[in-house]
Structure formats: structure tokens, C-alpha cells
Coordinates of C-alpha atoms and ligand atoms in Angstrom, one line a residue:
M1 CA -19.0 8.1 -67.3
A2 CA -21.5 10.2 -65.5
E3 CA -24.4 9.3 -68.4
R4 CA -23.6 5.6 -68.3
R5 CA -25.9 3.2 -66.3
P6 CA -24.5 1.5 -63.4
L7 CA -23.7 -2.3 -64.6
L8 CA -24.2 -3.2 -60.2
E9 CA -25.6 -1.3 -57.6
L10 CA -26.2 -2.0 -53.7
K11 CA -28.1 0.0 -52.0
N12 CA -28.6 0.4 -48.4
I13 CA -25.9 -2.7 -47.7
D14 CA -26.1 -3.3 -43.6
K15 CA -23.9 -6.0 -41.9
R16 CA -23.0 -7.0 -38.3
F17 CA -20.4 -9.3 -36.9
G18 CA -22.1 -9.8 -33.3
G19 CA -22.0 -6.5 -31.8
I20 CA -19.8 -4.8 -34.4
H21 CA -21.6 -3.1 -36.8
A22 CA -19.4 -3.6 -40.1
L23 CA -21.4 -1.9 -42.9
K24 CA -24.3 0.7 -41.7
G25 CA -26.7 1.5 -44.9
V26 CA -23.6 2.0 -47.7
D27 CA -24.3 2.1 -51.1
F28 CA -22.2 1.9 -54.1
D29 CA -22.6 1.6 -57.7
L30 CA -20.1 0.5 -61.0
C31 CA -20.5 1.0 -64.1
P32 CA -19.4 -0.6 -67.3
G33 CA -15.6 0.0 -68.2
E34 CA -14.9 1.7 -64.7
V35 CA -12.2 1.8 -62.4
H36 CA -13.8 2.2 -58.9
A37 CA -11.7 2.5 -56.2
I38 CA -12.8 2.2 -52.5
V39 CA -10.3 3.4 -49.6
G40 CA -10.6 3.9 -46.1
E41 CA -9.3 3.2 -42.3
N42 CA -8.4 -0.2 -41.7
G43 CA -11.6 -1.7 -40.2
A44 CA -14.0 0.5 -42.3
G45 CA -15.8 -2.3 -44.1
K46 CA -14.1 -2.6 -47.7
S47 CA -13.3 -6.0 -47.6
T48 CA -16.8 -6.6 -46.0
L49 CA -18.4 -5.0 -48.6
M50 CA -16.3 -6.9 -51.3
R51 CA -17.1 -9.9 -49.7
I52 CA -20.7 -9.2 -50.3
L53 CA -20.4 -8.6 -53.7
A54 CA -18.8 -11.8 -54.2
G55 CA -21.0 -13.5 -52.7
V56 CA -19.2 -14.7 -49.6
Y57 CA -21.2 -12.9 -47.0
R58 CA -25.3 -12.5 -46.9
P59 CA -25.8 -8.8 -45.7
D60 CA -27.9 -8.4 -43.3
R61 CA -30.3 -5.4 -45.4
G62 CA -29.9 -4.2 -48.5
E63 CA -30.2 -4.8 -52.2
M64 CA -28.1 -5.4 -55.2
Y65 CA -29.0 -4.8 -58.6
W66 CA -27.2 -5.8 -61.7
E67 CA -28.2 -3.8 -64.9
G68 CA -31.2 -2.7 -63.0
R69 CA -32.7 -5.9 -62.0
P70 CA -32.5 -7.1 -58.4
I71 CA -30.3 -9.9 -57.5
Q72 CA -29.1 -12.1 -55.0
L73 CA -26.3 -13.8 -54.3
H74 CA -26.1 -16.9 -52.1
S75 CA -22.2 -18.3 -52.8
P76 CA -19.0 -17.2 -54.6
K77 CA -20.5 -19.6 -57.8
D78 CA -23.4 -16.9 -58.2
A79 CA -21.3 -14.0 -58.1
L80 CA -19.3 -15.9 -60.7
D81 CA -22.6 -16.7 -62.7
H82 CA -23.1 -13.0 -62.9
G83 CA -19.9 -12.3 -63.9
I84 CA -18.3 -10.8 -60.6
A85 CA -14.9 -12.5 -59.3
M86 CA -12.7 -11.8 -56.9
I87 CA -8.9 -11.9 -56.8
H88 CA -7.6 -12.9 -53.6
Q89 CA -4.1 -12.1 -52.1
E90 CA -3.5 -15.8 -51.9
L91 CA -3.9 -16.9 -55.8
S92 CA -5.2 -20.0 -57.0
V93 CA -3.6 -20.4 -59.6
M94 CA -0.5 -23.7 -59.8
P95 CA 2.5 -23.0 -60.1
V96 CA 4.1 -26.0 -61.4
L97 CA 2.3 -26.0 -64.1
T98 CA 2.7 -24.0 -67.4
V99 CA 1.4 -20.7 -68.0
A100 CA -1.3 -22.7 -70.1
E101 CA -2.3 -24.5 -68.7
N102 CA -3.1 -22.2 -65.4
I103 CA -4.6 -19.8 -67.8
F104 CA -7.4 -22.4 -68.8
L105 CA -7.3 -24.3 -65.5
G106 CA -10.2 -26.9 -65.5
R107 CA -11.7 -25.8 -69.1
Q108 CA -8.8 -26.8 -71.4
P109 CA -9.8 -27.0 -74.9
T110 CA -9.9 -30.4 -76.2
T111 CA -9.7 -32.4 -79.3
S112 CA -12.9 -34.1 -80.7
A113 CA -11.0 -37.0 -79.1
G114 CA -11.4 -35.5 -76.2
I115 CA -8.1 -34.8 -75.0
V116 CA -6.1 -32.1 -74.1
D117 CA -5.6 -29.8 -77.4
W118 CA -2.3 -28.6 -76.3
K119 CA -1.8 -26.2 -79.3
R120 CA -4.5 -24.6 -79.5
M121 CA -4.7 -23.8 -75.5
F122 CA -0.8 -22.6 -76.5
A123 CA -2.3 -20.3 -79.2
E124 CA -5.3 -19.3 -77.3
A125 CA -3.2 -18.3 -74.3
D126 CA -1.1 -16.3 -76.2
A127 CA -3.4 -14.2 -77.7
A128 CA -5.6 -14.0 -74.2
L129 CA -2.4 -12.5 -72.9
K130 CA -1.6 -10.2 -75.7
R131 CA -5.2 -8.9 -75.6
L132 CA -4.2 -7.7 -72.1
G133 CA -1.4 -6.4 -73.3
F134 CA 1.9 -8.9 -72.0
S135 CA 3.4 -11.1 -73.3
L136 CA 4.8 -14.5 -72.0
D137 CA 6.1 -18.2 -72.9
V138 CA 3.5 -19.4 -72.4
R139 CA 4.4 -23.0 -72.3
K140 CA 7.1 -21.9 -69.5
R141 CA 5.5 -23.5 -66.1
L142 CA 4.7 -20.4 -64.0
E143 CA 7.3 -21.1 -61.0
E144 CA 9.5 -19.7 -63.8
Y145 CA 8.2 -16.4 -63.3
P146 CA 8.1 -14.4 -60.2
L147 CA 5.0 -13.7 -58.4
G148 CA 4.2 -10.6 -59.8
V149 CA 3.1 -12.5 -62.8
H150 CA 1.6 -15.6 -61.2
Q151 CA -1.2 -12.5 -60.1
L152 CA -1.0 -11.6 -64.0
V153 CA -1.9 -15.0 -65.1
E154 CA -4.5 -15.2 -62.1
I155 CA -6.3 -11.9 -63.7
A156 CA -5.9 -13.1 -67.5
R157 CA -7.6 -16.5 -66.1
V158 CA -11.1 -14.8 -64.3
I159 CA -11.1 -12.7 -67.5
T160 CA -11.0 -15.3 -70.0
S161 CA -13.3 -17.1 -67.8
G162 CA -15.9 -14.8 -68.5
A163 CA -15.6 -12.5 -66.2
Q164 CA -17.0 -8.6 -66.2
V165 CA -16.4 -7.4 -62.7
L166 CA -13.1 -7.7 -61.4
I167 CA -12.6 -6.8 -57.7
M168 CA -9.1 -6.5 -56.2
D169 CA -8.5 -6.1 -52.5
E170 CA -5.0 -4.8 -52.1
P171 CA -3.6 -6.2 -54.9
T172 CA 0.3 -4.4 -54.9
S173 CA 1.1 -4.9 -51.3
A174 CA 3.9 -7.7 -52.2
L175 CA 4.9 -6.2 -55.5
S176 CA 7.7 -4.7 -56.8
P177 CA 7.4 -1.1 -58.2
K178 CA 7.6 -2.2 -61.9
E179 CA 5.1 -5.1 -61.2
T180 CA 2.9 -2.7 -59.8
E181 CA 3.2 -0.4 -62.5
R182 CA 2.5 -3.2 -64.4
L183 CA -0.9 -4.1 -63.1
L184 CA -1.9 -0.8 -62.9
E185 CA -1.4 -0.6 -66.7
L186 CA -3.5 -3.6 -67.2
V187 CA -6.1 -2.4 -64.9
R188 CA -6.5 0.1 -67.1
E189 CA -6.7 -1.9 -70.4
L190 CA -9.0 -4.0 -68.4
A191 CA -11.1 -1.0 -68.0
R192 CA -11.0 -0.1 -71.9
Q193 CA -12.1 -3.5 -73.2
G194 CA -14.8 -2.9 -71.2
H195 CA -14.3 -4.5 -67.9
S196 CA -15.6 -2.8 -64.4
V197 CA -12.7 -3.1 -61.4
I198 CA -13.3 -2.7 -58.2
Y199 CA -10.0 -1.6 -56.9
I200 CA -9.2 -1.6 -52.8
S201 CA -5.7 -0.1 -52.1
H202 CA -4.3 2.2 -48.8
F203 CA -1.6 3.6 -51.5
L204 CA -3.3 6.3 -52.6
E205 CA -0.8 7.9 -55.2
E206 CA -2.2 4.1 -56.7
V207 CA -5.7 5.0 -56.6
M208 CA -5.3 8.5 -57.9
Q209 CA -3.5 6.8 -60.9
V210 CA -6.1 4.0 -61.4
A211 CA -9.3 5.2 -60.3
D212 CA -12.2 7.0 -62.1
R213 CA -14.1 7.5 -59.1
I214 CA -12.9 6.6 -55.3
T215 CA -15.5 5.5 -52.4
V216 CA -14.5 6.5 -48.9
L217 CA -15.5 4.2 -46.3
R218 CA -15.5 5.2 -42.5
N219 CA -16.3 3.2 -39.7
G220 CA -18.6 1.5 -41.8
E221 CA -20.3 4.4 -43.4
K222 CA -20.1 5.6 -47.1
I223 CA -18.6 9.2 -46.6
A224 CA -18.2 10.4 -50.1
T225 CA -18.2 9.0 -54.0
L226 CA -15.8 11.2 -55.7
P227 CA -14.5 11.4 -59.5
A228 CA -10.5 10.9 -59.1
A229 CA -9.8 13.8 -61.6
E230 CA -11.1 16.3 -59.2
T231 CA -9.9 15.2 -55.7
S232 CA -6.3 15.3 -54.4
K233 CA -4.3 12.9 -51.9
D234 CA -4.5 15.5 -48.9
E235 CA -8.5 15.5 -49.7
L236 CA -8.6 11.7 -49.8
I237 CA -6.6 11.5 -46.7
S238 CA -8.6 13.7 -44.1
L239 CA -11.7 11.8 -45.6
I240 CA -10.6 8.4 -44.7
L241 CA -9.6 9.8 -41.1
G242 CA -11.9 12.4 -40.7
K243 CA -9.4 14.8 -39.7
E244 CA -7.3 16.8 -41.1
V245 CA -3.5 15.6 -41.2
S246 CA -0.3 15.6 -42.7
F247 CA 1.8 12.4 -42.7
F248 CA 4.8 11.1 -43.8
K249 CA 5.3 14.5 -45.2
E250 CA 9.0 14.7 -45.6
P251 CA 9.7 11.0 -47.5
Y252 CA 6.5 11.5 -49.9
E253 CA 7.8 15.2 -50.8
G254 CA 11.4 14.1 -51.0
K255 CA 14.4 13.9 -49.1
V256 CA 15.1 13.2 -45.2
V257 CA 17.9 13.3 -43.8
V258 CA 20.0 9.7 -42.5
E259 CA 21.3 11.4 -39.3
E260 CA 24.5 9.8 -38.0
T261 CA 23.8 7.3 -35.4
E262 CA 24.7 8.4 -31.5
P263 CA 27.4 6.4 -30.6
H264 CA 25.7 3.4 -28.9
E265 CA 27.3 0.2 -28.5
V266 CA 26.7 -2.8 -30.6
V267 CA 24.0 -5.0 -29.7
L268 CA 23.9 -7.1 -33.2
S269 CA 26.6 -7.7 -35.5
V270 CA 26.0 -9.5 -38.9
R271 CA 29.1 -11.2 -40.4
H272 CA 29.8 -12.3 -44.0
L273 CA 26.1 -14.3 -44.1
S274 CA 25.0 -16.0 -46.9
K275 CA 22.6 -18.3 -48.1
H276 CA 22.6 -20.0 -51.4
R277 CA 20.6 -18.4 -53.6
M278 CA 18.8 -15.8 -51.0
F279 CA 21.9 -13.4 -50.3
E280 CA 25.7 -13.4 -50.1
D281 CA 28.3 -12.3 -47.6
V282 CA 26.1 -10.1 -45.8
T283 CA 27.6 -7.3 -43.3
F284 CA 26.6 -5.1 -40.5
D285 CA 26.4 -3.8 -37.1
L286 CA 23.1 -2.7 -35.3
R287 CA 23.7 -0.5 -32.3
R288 CA 21.2 -0.2 -29.2
G289 CA 18.7 2.7 -29.6
E290 CA 19.3 2.8 -33.8
I291 CA 16.8 2.1 -36.2
L292 CA 18.3 0.8 -39.4
G293 CA 16.4 0.2 -42.5
I294 CA 16.7 -2.7 -45.2
Y295 CA 15.2 -1.6 -48.1
G296 CA 14.9 -4.0 -51.5
L297 CA 12.7 -5.0 -54.0
V298 CA 10.7 -8.3 -53.4
G299 CA 13.3 -11.0 -54.4
S300 CA 16.0 -9.3 -53.1
G301 CA 16.5 -11.3 -50.1
H302 CA 16.1 -8.7 -47.7
F303 CA 13.1 -10.5 -45.9
E304 CA 15.0 -14.1 -46.6
L305 CA 17.9 -12.2 -44.5
G306 CA 15.0 -11.0 -41.6
K307 CA 14.0 -14.9 -41.4
A308 CA 18.2 -16.3 -41.0
I309 CA 19.0 -13.4 -38.5
F310 CA 15.9 -14.8 -36.3
G311 CA 16.9 -18.5 -36.8
L312 CA 13.8 -19.4 -38.9
W313 CA 16.5 -20.3 -41.5
E314 CA 19.4 -21.5 -41.3
Y315 CA 22.5 -19.5 -43.3
D316 CA 25.1 -21.6 -44.8
E317 CA 27.6 -19.3 -43.9
G318 CA 28.6 -16.6 -41.7
E319 CA 28.1 -15.5 -37.7
V320 CA 25.6 -13.8 -36.2
F321 CA 26.7 -12.4 -32.9
L322 CA 23.8 -10.7 -30.1
D323 CA 25.8 -8.3 -27.3
G324 CA 29.1 -9.9 -28.2
Q325 CA 28.1 -13.7 -28.2
P326 CA 27.8 -15.8 -30.8
L327 CA 23.8 -16.5 -31.5
P328 CA 23.1 -19.8 -32.3
K329 CA 21.7 -20.4 -36.1
G330 CA 18.4 -21.9 -37.3
S331 CA 16.5 -21.3 -33.7
T332 CA 13.9 -19.0 -33.2
R333 CA 13.3 -20.3 -29.2
E334 CA 16.9 -19.4 -29.0
S335 CA 16.8 -16.4 -30.8
I336 CA 13.9 -15.5 -28.5
D337 CA 15.2 -16.0 -24.9
A338 CA 18.6 -13.9 -26.3
G339 CA 16.3 -11.0 -26.8
I340 CA 15.6 -11.2 -30.9
A341 CA 11.6 -9.9 -31.7
Y342 CA 10.6 -10.7 -35.6
V343 CA 7.7 -10.1 -37.5
I344 CA 7.1 -11.8 -40.7
E345 CA 6.0 -9.6 -43.5
S346 CA 3.3 -12.6 -44.3
R347 CA 1.0 -12.3 -41.2
K348 CA -0.8 -15.2 -42.3
Q349 CA 2.0 -17.1 -41.5
G350 CA 2.8 -15.2 -38.2
L351 CA -0.4 -15.4 -36.5
F352 CA -2.7 -18.0 -35.1
L353 CA -6.2 -17.1 -36.8
D354 CA -8.5 -19.0 -35.1
A355 CA -6.9 -18.2 -31.3
P356 CA -7.8 -15.0 -29.3
I357 CA -5.7 -12.2 -29.4
Y358 CA -4.1 -12.5 -25.9
Q359 CA -3.3 -16.2 -26.7
N360 CA -1.4 -15.0 -30.1
I361 CA 0.4 -12.1 -27.6
S362 CA 1.3 -14.3 -24.7
L363 CA 2.4 -17.1 -27.5
A364 CA 5.2 -15.3 -28.0
H365 CA 6.6 -15.2 -24.3
L366 CA 5.6 -17.9 -23.3
N367 CA 8.9 -18.4 -21.0
R368 CA 9.1 -14.9 -19.9
I369 CA 5.5 -15.3 -18.8
T370 CA 5.7 -18.6 -17.0
G371 CA 8.2 -16.6 -15.3
F372 CA 6.1 -13.7 -14.2
I373 CA 3.8 -16.5 -13.1
L374 CA 0.7 -14.7 -15.5
S375 CA -2.8 -16.2 -14.8
G376 CA -4.9 -16.4 -17.6
N377 CA -6.5 -13.4 -16.6
Q378 CA -2.9 -11.4 -16.2
E379 CA -2.1 -12.7 -19.9
V380 CA -5.6 -11.0 -20.8
T381 CA -4.5 -7.3 -19.0
V382 CA -1.5 -7.8 -20.6
A383 CA -2.9 -8.3 -24.0
Q384 CA -5.1 -5.7 -23.1
Q385 CA -2.4 -3.0 -22.8
A386 CA -0.7 -4.2 -25.7
I387 CA -3.4 -3.9 -27.9
D388 CA -4.1 -0.7 -26.9
R389 CA -0.9 0.4 -27.1
V390 CA -1.4 -0.3 -30.5
G391 CA -4.7 0.9 -31.4
V392 CA -6.2 -2.7 -32.5
R393 CA -9.5 -2.1 -33.3
P394 CA -12.2 -3.7 -31.8
N395 CA -9.8 -3.6 -28.6
N396 CA -11.1 -6.6 -27.2
P397 CA -8.8 -8.8 -26.5
L398 CA -10.9 -12.3 -26.5
L399 CA -11.9 -11.7 -30.4
P400 CA -10.0 -14.3 -32.9
V401 CA -7.4 -12.8 -34.2
G402 CA -9.4 -13.7 -37.7
N403 CA -12.1 -12.0 -37.0
L404 CA -10.1 -9.0 -37.4
S405 CA -9.6 -6.7 -40.8
G406 CA -6.4 -6.9 -42.1
G407 CA -4.9 -4.0 -41.2
N408 CA -6.0 -4.7 -37.6
Q409 CA -4.1 -8.2 -38.0
Q410 CA -1.0 -6.8 -38.7
K411 CA -0.9 -4.5 -35.4
V412 CA -1.7 -7.7 -32.9
A413 CA 1.6 -9.0 -34.7
I414 CA 3.6 -5.9 -33.3
A415 CA 2.0 -5.5 -30.5
R416 CA 3.2 -9.1 -29.3
W417 CA 6.6 -7.0 -29.0
V418 CA 5.5 -4.4 -27.1
V419 CA 4.9 -6.0 -24.2
F420 CA 8.5 -6.7 -23.1
P421 CA 10.6 -5.1 -24.7
P422 CA 13.4 -7.3 -26.5
K423 CA 16.8 -6.1 -27.4
V424 CA 16.5 -6.4 -30.8
F425 CA 13.1 -6.3 -33.0
I426 CA 13.4 -7.1 -36.9
A427 CA 10.2 -5.9 -38.2
S428 CA 9.9 -7.3 -41.7
E429 CA 6.9 -5.0 -43.8
P430 CA 5.9 -4.0 -40.3
T431 CA 3.0 -1.2 -42.2
R432 CA 1.9 -3.6 -45.1
G433 CA -2.2 -3.2 -45.2
M434 CA -2.2 -0.8 -43.1
D435 CA -4.0 3.0 -43.4
V436 CA -2.1 5.7 -43.6
G437 CA -3.4 6.5 -39.8
A438 CA -2.2 3.3 -38.3
K439 CA 1.2 3.2 -39.8
E440 CA 2.1 6.4 -38.6
E441 CA 1.1 4.9 -35.3
V442 CA 3.4 2.1 -36.0
L443 CA 6.5 3.7 -36.7
K444 CA 5.9 5.5 -33.7
I445 CA 6.1 2.8 -31.6
L446 CA 8.9 1.8 -33.4
R447 CA 10.8 5.4 -32.5
E448 CA 9.6 5.0 -29.1
L449 CA 10.9 1.6 -28.8
S450 CA 14.2 2.9 -30.4
D451 CA 14.3 5.6 -27.8
N452 CA 14.5 2.8 -24.8
G453 CA 17.4 1.5 -26.5
V454 CA 15.7 -1.0 -28.3
G455 CA 17.7 -1.5 -31.8
I456 CA 15.5 -2.1 -34.5
I457 CA 15.3 -3.5 -38.0
V458 CA 13.2 -2.2 -40.5
I459 CA 13.2 -4.7 -43.4
S460 CA 10.6 -3.5 -46.1
S461 CA 10.1 -2.8 -50.2
E462 CA 8.2 0.2 -49.4
P463 CA 10.3 3.2 -49.9
E464 CA 8.3 5.4 -47.8
T465 CA 8.3 2.6 -44.4
V466 CA 12.4 3.0 -44.5
L467 CA 12.5 6.7 -45.3
A468 CA 10.0 7.5 -42.8
V469 CA 11.8 5.9 -39.4
A470 CA 14.9 4.2 -40.4
E471 CA 18.4 6.3 -39.3
H472 CA 21.0 4.0 -40.9
I473 CA 19.7 2.6 -44.4
L474 CA 20.8 -0.4 -46.1
V475 CA 19.7 -1.0 -49.6
M476 CA 19.7 -4.6 -51.2
S477 CA 19.9 -5.9 -54.8
K478 CA 20.2 -9.5 -55.8
G479 CA 21.2 -11.0 -52.7
R480 CA 23.9 -8.2 -51.4
I481 CA 24.4 -5.0 -49.6
V482 CA 24.8 -2.5 -52.6
A483 CA 24.2 0.8 -51.0
D484 CA 24.5 2.1 -47.4
F485 CA 23.1 5.6 -46.3
E486 CA 24.7 7.1 -43.1
D487 CA 24.5 11.1 -42.7
V488 CA 23.8 11.9 -45.8
E489 CA 20.2 13.1 -47.8
V490 CA 18.6 10.4 -49.3
T491 CA 15.4 10.6 -51.4
K492 CA 12.7 7.9 -52.8
D493 CA 14.6 7.7 -56.0
M494 CA 18.0 7.3 -54.8
L495 CA 16.6 4.0 -53.0
L496 CA 15.1 2.7 -56.0
D497 CA 17.6 3.5 -58.6
K498 CA 19.9 1.4 -56.2
A499 CA 17.6 -1.7 -55.9
Ligands
ATP501 N1 -15.5 -12.7 -40.1 C1 -15.7 -11.7 -39.1 N2 -15.9 -11.6 -37.5 C2 -15.6 -10.7 -37.2 N3 -16.3 -9.9 -37.3 C3 -15.4 -9.3 -38.7 C4 -15.1 -10.6 -39.8 N4 -14.9 -9.7 -40.8 C5 -14.8 -8.5 -40.4 N5 -15.0 -8.1 -39.3 C6 -15.2 -6.8 -38.7 O1 -15.7 -6.5 -39.2 C7 -14.8 -5.2 -39.5 C8 -14.8 -4.6 -41.2 O2 -13.7 -4.8 -41.3 P1 -13.1 -5.3 -43.2 O3 -12.4 -6.9 -43.5 O4 -14.2 -5.3 -44.1 O5 -11.9 -4.1 -43.3 P2 -11.1 -3.2 -43.7 O6 -12.0 -1.6 -44.4 O7 -11.1 -4.1 -45.4 O8 -10.1 -2.8 -43.4 P3 -8.2 -3.2 -43.5 O9 -8.4 -2.4 -44.5 O10 -7.6 -3.2 -42.7 O11 -8.1 -4.6 -44.5 C9 -13.9 -4.8 -38.5 O12 -14.3 -4.3 -37.3 C10 -13.7 -6.5 -38.3 O13 -13.0 -6.5 -37.2
MG502 MG1 -9.5 -5.3 -45.6

């Protein structure tokens, strides 16, 4: 790899957003057939650098070279013309179309009469997928396949349309372990076939497994570029954070003891809750000050369960009681008033990206804040305290949430609920997209809330997250609770095994 001439070079890239210096003279290069990972804290500048490379943003300063020749990218189309494509988290595939149509979206092969040549399209789509190492029924509608497959199809589409460089920004954050494994294999296969991949992730194990080289950004600066084979996870963490730390040691390295819950009174009772095709006969109790983890793979029904308890969805059967009182179903307003808080797993749905941070925080508490008669200024002050507490950066409550990096947006979603602690906090994938340091901060906040008597449900598909905080763990699979761990030793493998 080292002798190879870079396909793409970025030199001295600088980018500011108003007062924020997002990239400070960053150098980056990419070789043919290489997987180059970028890691760094939330807000370090990873996505900004990639948006520059994908033609979304213009740098304020710096040069870009393609095979040694200077290039300028004025738009995403410019980048695509150079063979640089970004796989976005909001995929552009069309679930109602067949797999083959998705692969050839907008450029279907046609017969001499000018109509779509279905036979050829199916055959070519099939061949394209086989070349990438997986086989799907290309005549099936994409919606019949799970989300992880949609992403593979999107990648196949981009590759068959001629992309040479593929940018993936946190591609596995919504995938199951199996889907993640398949994606990593595909990334390696793409590299073997001569494509170059830029891979951004907070999951350092994945990064170490898939990358040839790893670049660390911190605070807009390039800190290091290292061959993956010559570094370790601990070294990466200290480079990312700029200090020596070792988080999550226990859960990552094996087992945790899930301790018996203190005999506090039950705050939330869920009884025989069912929703057609989502979850079935779910029953559990949550005590004051308890952190209950609900672990499951994507699609196991655990996210849906959280939504139903909070009232985003109605359930078909069963009951929920808060402090012994039946909780009306299907009303988030009544749930919030009764003292239930909720963080949704997809932050784009849970936040108003165009609105300032402080409004995103106060909107969740409209009743309470007007009850306390907070003025606009007080709203800002309260928001300031909340975002300082969870470490949102930049910590200016007047900024629109959409200007924050992905992980910092997620922190705002949590910050909402530290202002006036609820009785019950349902946090669905609370640390998604967060760097190692931020994850630890958020888990600490959850522990603090629980010490103050808040009953917490952490719903997650990341075993580490559940193992790191929960005192009681339920595992869901195919809509049902299939395991219940309390007062026993639990390992990551045990969770994966049950799920
Ligand atoms: N459109 C924008 N307007 C204003 N500031 C922005 C904009 N996009 C990014 N920023 C700021 O630039 C900095 C870098 O953000 P970026 O999204 O590149 O971080 P990141 O490394 O991708 O973080 P994460 O891991 O959280 O996704 C952050 O301080 C962010 O708030
Ligand atoms: Mg980002």
C-alpha cells in the first residue's frame, strides 16, 4: 500500500462555520484499493471533511488532487463525475421497487424499442450483486428485505454506476451484528476489487477490523495517520481524546455482574403488552432508581415497545401503570404530564433541526415551563445548564440544532430531560453516534438520574451500552422477552446468544 501513489489527496483543508473553526489545515490521502478510516470525538470535523470531499461544502482554503492533478468540486455532481460517492444514512433507495430497479435506478437497460429490458436488468443486477459477494432475489421488492440489505443495495447501486471512491459516515449505527459483519465483508471486498473506501465510525473494533489506515481528527486538526495493524484500541482512544483513559473496561472485556435491585417501590408496570407484528405479551416492572436494560437486535421489537409505552404508538392489548395508576395509551402529552420522558433512537425525528438548542429543550417541557412562568431569558438559562451538564459542544443554546455534529445533536436530545427529571426515563439508543468519551458522560448522567430515584429504561442494540449501565437486563427477540438477567453474571456473548 505504502508505495502506491495516492488516488486522492487533500492538503491543508480549512473550513469555518461562523465562529467555529471546524477544520484546521487538514491533510488526508487515499490510495487505490485502500480502506481508510477516520475517527475522532463528536464535533472533531469528520463529517465536514467528507462533505468537502463529496462536493457538499467548499473549503475556505486548501487543495484537492486526483491522481496528482488539482481538482475543484463545486457540487455533489462534480464529485460523482470524479467517481466520489457518499453513502448517506438516509438511504436513497426506493423500498417499493424491486432490488434490480433500485440497483439501476434512473439508468435501467432498455431494449432497442426503448422500453425497459427487464430480463437484462435482472440478469445484470444479479451479476452485480454476485460480484460483490452476496445474492438476493433481484425480482423481489426491496421492502421485503431488512434495513441492512437496503444499505447493501445502495452500495451496489453506487458501485455499478461507476463510483471509485466510497464515503461511509457511520454506516453501521442502525445495523444488527450480523448485518454489520456483512457490511464489513463487503467493504473489504470492494477494496480487493480496487475501490477505495473512507470509513467513519465510533466503533473502534470495526475500524481496526476493516481499515488499512486510520486517521485521527481532534478539534478540527489531524492528529495522526496510522496503519491499522500497528495500533491498538487503547492507543486510538488516547489519540482521539488527547488523554489516557479506559472506558467500558468491564463490559468490553468480558462480564459484568448484574446486581440485585434494591427493593424500591415499583414505578412503572407493563402488563401483557402486545402490538400486532411488533411485540407480544411483554410484562415487566421498573422500580424507582432502577436502570433496566432492554437489549435486542434491530427488528426485535424493543424500539417499538419503547414507543408504545411512551404513547407514540397505540398498543393492541395489555396495560401500563405509572405509580399504580393506569396510563392512557397513545398519548405522549399525557405520558409527559404523568412524568415519563423518552428519547427516540433516530434523532432526526426527535429534534427540530432548524430551531435553536434552547427551544428544543424547552419545547419538551412547555407545560412545566409555563407553570414556572419562565421568560425567554430563563428558557435560555435553563437550556444552558442542561447542555453544560451533558457536554454539548459548542455550548451555545442559541445555535440551531442542525448546526451541531451528529453526536452533539444526540446530546441535546438527552439534555432535554435533565432539566426537570421525570419519574421514568425511556432512553432508546441513548448513545448512538457518540464518541467514547461522550458515551461515558451520558451513561454517567443516566446513573446520576437513577441515584436521584428516576426509573430508567435503556433500550439498545449495543450490548456494551446495556452492560455498562443496567442493573437488570431483559433480552427481546422476535417481539418477545426471551431472557431476564438479574443478580447474575452477564456477558456480551450471553446477550448476543439469546437475541
Ligand atoms: N452547517 C454547519 N453550520 C455550522 N456549524 C457546523 C455545520 N456543520 C458542522 N458544524 C460544526 O463543525 C464542527 C465539526 O462538525 P462535524 O459534523 O464535522 O463533526 P463530526 O466529527 O462528524 O462529529 P460526530 O461524530 O458527532 O458526527 C462542529 O463543531 C459542528 O458544530
Ligand atoms: Mg459526523
